[in-house]
């Protein structure tokens, strides 16, 4: 008796995916050490550029920012050679004001200013003029200049008002001066600046002195 041999079906072959292939068929490659080093280097370069830009911004805002130098009058104004008359028909005054001015340069560069002329006023009339010579205020320093001005009533036309002021013993005066110069910061930033000085004062004829001095 012949035994029937039934064919045994073969088991299906399982397909195991490769380690570098995802189930969805998408390639998943692992970055090489050279690529990782390149990425880190790029990050470091960008970080360095950001830090360098911030430092340049701070440097420029502190050292390269041009500021108008300060312009100030000295602590006192002296009166010399005071001569005046209270005659109602021909009142007059003559005297000399002696003081100093200071150019305060807070910039990190020199400020060179041209010679200029300042004026002293009695009301709307110029009664005196003075010269400020060409000069230089070094970086982060103050340049002080002595100033003297001869003041006279020769140009004052209103003798009635002038006589009243002299009789009262006080004369209101004002002065104005404007510098014009060039600011040079490290040969990088060059700008023209025009500091001004305006002062108001009262001359006491009796004491021969200046009172109520204020400047802006």
Coordinates of C-alpha atoms in Angstrom, one line a residue:
X1 CA 0.0 0.0 0.0
X2 CA 1.5 3.2 -1.2
X3 CA 1.3 6.2 1.2
X4 CA 0.2 9.4 -0.3
X5 CA 2.8 12.1 0.3
X6 CA 1.0 15.4 0.5
X7 CA 3.2 18.4 -0.4
X8 CA 3.9 20.6 2.5
X9 CA 3.7 24.3 1.5
X10 CA 6.8 26.4 2.0
X11 CA 6.7 29.1 4.7
X12 CA 6.6 32.7 3.3
X13 CA 9.9 34.4 3.3
X14 CA 9.9 37.4 5.7
X15 CA 11.5 40.6 4.3
X16 CA 13.4 42.4 7.1
X17 CA 14.0 46.1 6.3
X18 CA 17.5 47.5 6.3
X19 CA 18.6 49.6 9.2
X20 CA 18.9 52.7 7.0
X21 CA 15.4 52.3 5.6
X22 CA 12.2 53.3 7.5
X23 CA 9.0 51.3 7.1
X24 CA 7.5 53.9 4.9
X25 CA 10.4 53.7 2.5
X26 CA 12.0 56.9 3.5
X27 CA 15.7 57.0 3.7
X28 CA 17.1 57.9 7.2
X29 CA 20.7 58.6 6.9
X30 CA 22.9 59.3 9.9
X31 CA 25.0 62.5 9.8
X32 CA 28.6 61.9 9.4
X33 CA 31.2 63.4 11.8
X34 CA 32.4 65.7 9.1
X35 CA 28.9 67.2 8.6
X36 CA 28.5 67.6 12.4
X37 CA 31.8 69.5 12.6
X38 CA 30.7 71.8 9.6
X39 CA 27.4 72.6 11.3
X40 CA 29.1 73.5 14.6
X41 CA 31.7 75.6 12.8
X42 CA 28.9 77.5 11.0
X43 CA 27.1 78.2 14.3
X44 CA 30.4 79.5 15.9
X45 CA 30.9 81.8 12.9
X46 CA 27.4 83.2 13.1
X47 CA 27.8 83.7 16.9
X48 CA 31.1 85.4 16.5
X49 CA 29.6 87.8 13.9
X50 CA 26.7 88.6 16.2
X51 CA 29.0 89.4 19.1
X52 CA 31.3 91.4 16.9
X53 CA 28.4 93.5 15.6
X54 CA 27.2 94.2 19.1
X55 CA 30.7 95.3 20.2
X56 CA 31.0 97.6 17.1
X57 CA 27.6 99.1 17.9
X58 CA 28.6 99.8 21.5
X59 CA 32.0 101.1 20.4
X60 CA 30.3 103.5 17.9
X61 CA 27.7 104.7 20.3
X62 CA 30.3 105.6 23.0
X63 CA 33.5 106.6 21.1
X64 CA 32.3 107.8 17.7
X65 CA 29.2 109.7 18.7
X66 CA 29.8 113.4 18.0
X67 CA 28.7 115.7 20.8
X68 CA 28.7 119.5 20.7
X69 CA 31.4 120.8 23.1
X70 CA 30.3 122.7 26.1
X71 CA 30.9 126.5 26.1
X72 CA 30.9 128.2 29.5
X73 CA 31.7 131.5 31.1
X74 CA 34.2 131.7 33.9
X75 CA 33.2 131.9 37.5
X76 CA 33.5 135.7 37.7
X77 CA 33.4 138.8 35.6
X78 CA 35.5 141.7 36.8
X79 CA 34.9 145.4 36.0
X80 CA 37.9 147.7 35.4
X81 CA 38.3 151.4 34.5
X82 CA 34.7 152.3 35.2
X83 CA 33.8 155.9 34.2
X84 CA 30.3 157.2 33.9
X85 CA 28.3 160.4 34.0
X86 CA 24.7 161.0 35.1
X87 CA 24.3 164.2 33.1
X88 CA 20.7 164.0 31.7
X89 CA 21.7 165.7 28.5
X90 CA 24.7 163.5 27.7
X91 CA 24.9 160.4 30.0
X92 CA 27.7 158.0 29.3
X93 CA 29.7 155.0 30.5
X94 CA 32.9 153.4 29.7
X95 CA 34.5 150.3 31.3
X96 CA 36.2 147.0 30.6
X97 CA 34.9 143.6 31.4
X98 CA 37.5 140.9 32.1
X99 CA 36.6 137.2 32.4
X100 CA 37.4 133.8 30.9
X101 CA 35.6 131.2 28.8
X102 CA 36.0 127.5 28.7
X103 CA 35.5 125.1 25.8
X104 CA 34.7 121.7 27.3
X105 CA 35.3 118.8 24.9
X106 CA 33.8 115.5 26.0
X107 CA 34.5 113.8 22.7
X108 CA 37.2 111.2 21.9
X109 CA 38.7 113.6 19.4
X110 CA 40.0 117.1 19.0
X111 CA 37.8 120.2 18.5
X112 CA 39.5 122.9 16.5
X113 CA 37.6 126.2 16.4
X114 CA 38.0 129.3 14.2
X115 CA 38.5 132.8 15.5
X116 CA 35.2 134.6 16.1
X117 CA 33.8 137.8 17.5
X118 CA 31.5 138.1 20.5
X119 CA 29.2 141.0 21.3
X120 CA 27.9 142.8 24.4
X121 CA 24.5 144.4 24.2
X122 CA 22.6 147.1 26.1
X123 CA 19.1 146.5 25.0
X124 CA 19.0 146.3 21.2
X125 CA 22.4 148.1 20.8
X126 CA 25.9 146.6 20.6
X127 CA 28.0 148.4 23.2
X128 CA 31.1 146.2 23.0
X129 CA 32.9 143.5 20.9
X130 CA 35.6 141.0 21.8
X131 CA 37.7 138.5 19.9
X132 CA 38.2 134.8 20.6
X133 CA 41.2 133.5 18.7
X134 CA 41.6 130.2 16.8
X135 CA 42.1 127.4 19.3
X136 CA 42.0 123.7 20.0
X137 CA 40.3 121.7 22.7
X138 CA 42.0 118.3 23.0
X139 CA 40.0 115.1 23.4
X140 CA 38.3 114.8 26.8
X141 CA 39.8 118.1 27.9
X142 CA 38.9 121.7 28.5
X143 CA 40.5 124.7 26.8
X144 CA 40.3 128.0 28.8
X145 CA 40.7 131.4 27.2
X146 CA 41.0 134.9 28.8
X147 CA 38.6 137.5 27.4
X148 CA 38.4 141.2 27.9
X149 CA 35.9 143.6 26.2
X150 CA 35.7 147.4 26.2
X151 CA 32.2 148.6 26.7
X152 CA 31.1 152.1 25.8
X153 CA 27.8 154.0 25.5
X154 CA 28.8 155.8 22.3
X155 CA 26.3 153.8 20.2
X156 CA 23.4 154.1 22.6
X157 CA 20.9 156.6 21.1
X158 CA 18.3 156.8 23.8
X159 CA 19.9 159.2 26.3
X160 CA 16.7 159.5 28.5
X161 CA 16.6 155.8 29.1
X162 CA 20.3 155.6 29.6
X163 CA 20.3 158.5 32.1
X164 CA 17.5 156.8 34.1
X165 CA 19.5 153.5 34.2
X166 CA 22.7 155.2 35.4
X167 CA 20.9 157.3 38.0
X168 CA 19.2 154.1 39.3
X169 CA 22.7 152.6 39.6
X170 CA 22.1 149.5 37.5
X171 CA 22.7 148.7 33.9
X172 CA 21.4 145.5 32.2
X173 CA 23.7 143.9 29.7
X174 CA 23.7 140.8 27.7
X175 CA 26.4 139.0 25.6
X176 CA 26.4 136.5 22.8
X177 CA 29.2 134.5 21.1
X178 CA 29.1 131.5 18.8
X179 CA 32.0 129.3 18.0
X180 CA 32.4 127.4 14.7
X181 CA 34.8 124.5 14.6
X182 CA 35.5 121.0 13.3
X183 CA 35.3 117.9 15.5
X184 CA 37.7 115.1 14.5
X185 CA 37.2 111.7 16.2
X186 CA 40.0 109.3 15.5
X187 CA 40.1 110.4 11.8
X188 CA 36.9 108.4 11.3
X189 CA 34.1 110.9 12.3
X190 CA 34.4 114.5 11.2
X191 CA 31.7 116.9 12.0
X192 CA 31.3 120.7 12.3
X193 CA 29.9 121.9 15.6
X194 CA 28.7 125.4 16.7
X195 CA 28.6 125.8 20.5
X196 CA 27.0 129.1 21.7
X197 CA 27.1 131.1 24.9
X198 CA 24.5 133.6 25.9
X199 CA 24.8 135.6 29.2
X200 CA 22.8 138.2 31.1
X201 CA 24.1 140.4 33.8
X202 CA 23.6 143.7 35.7
X203 CA 26.3 146.2 36.2
X204 CA 26.3 148.0 39.6
X205 CA 27.7 151.5 39.0
X206 CA 28.1 152.3 42.7
X207 CA 30.1 149.1 43.5
X208 CA 31.7 148.7 40.2
X209 CA 30.8 145.1 40.0
X210 CA 28.6 142.6 38.1
X211 CA 25.5 141.0 39.7
X212 CA 22.8 138.5 38.7
X213 CA 25.0 136.8 36.2
X214 CA 23.4 133.9 34.4
X215 CA 24.3 132.0 31.2
X216 CA 22.8 129.4 28.9

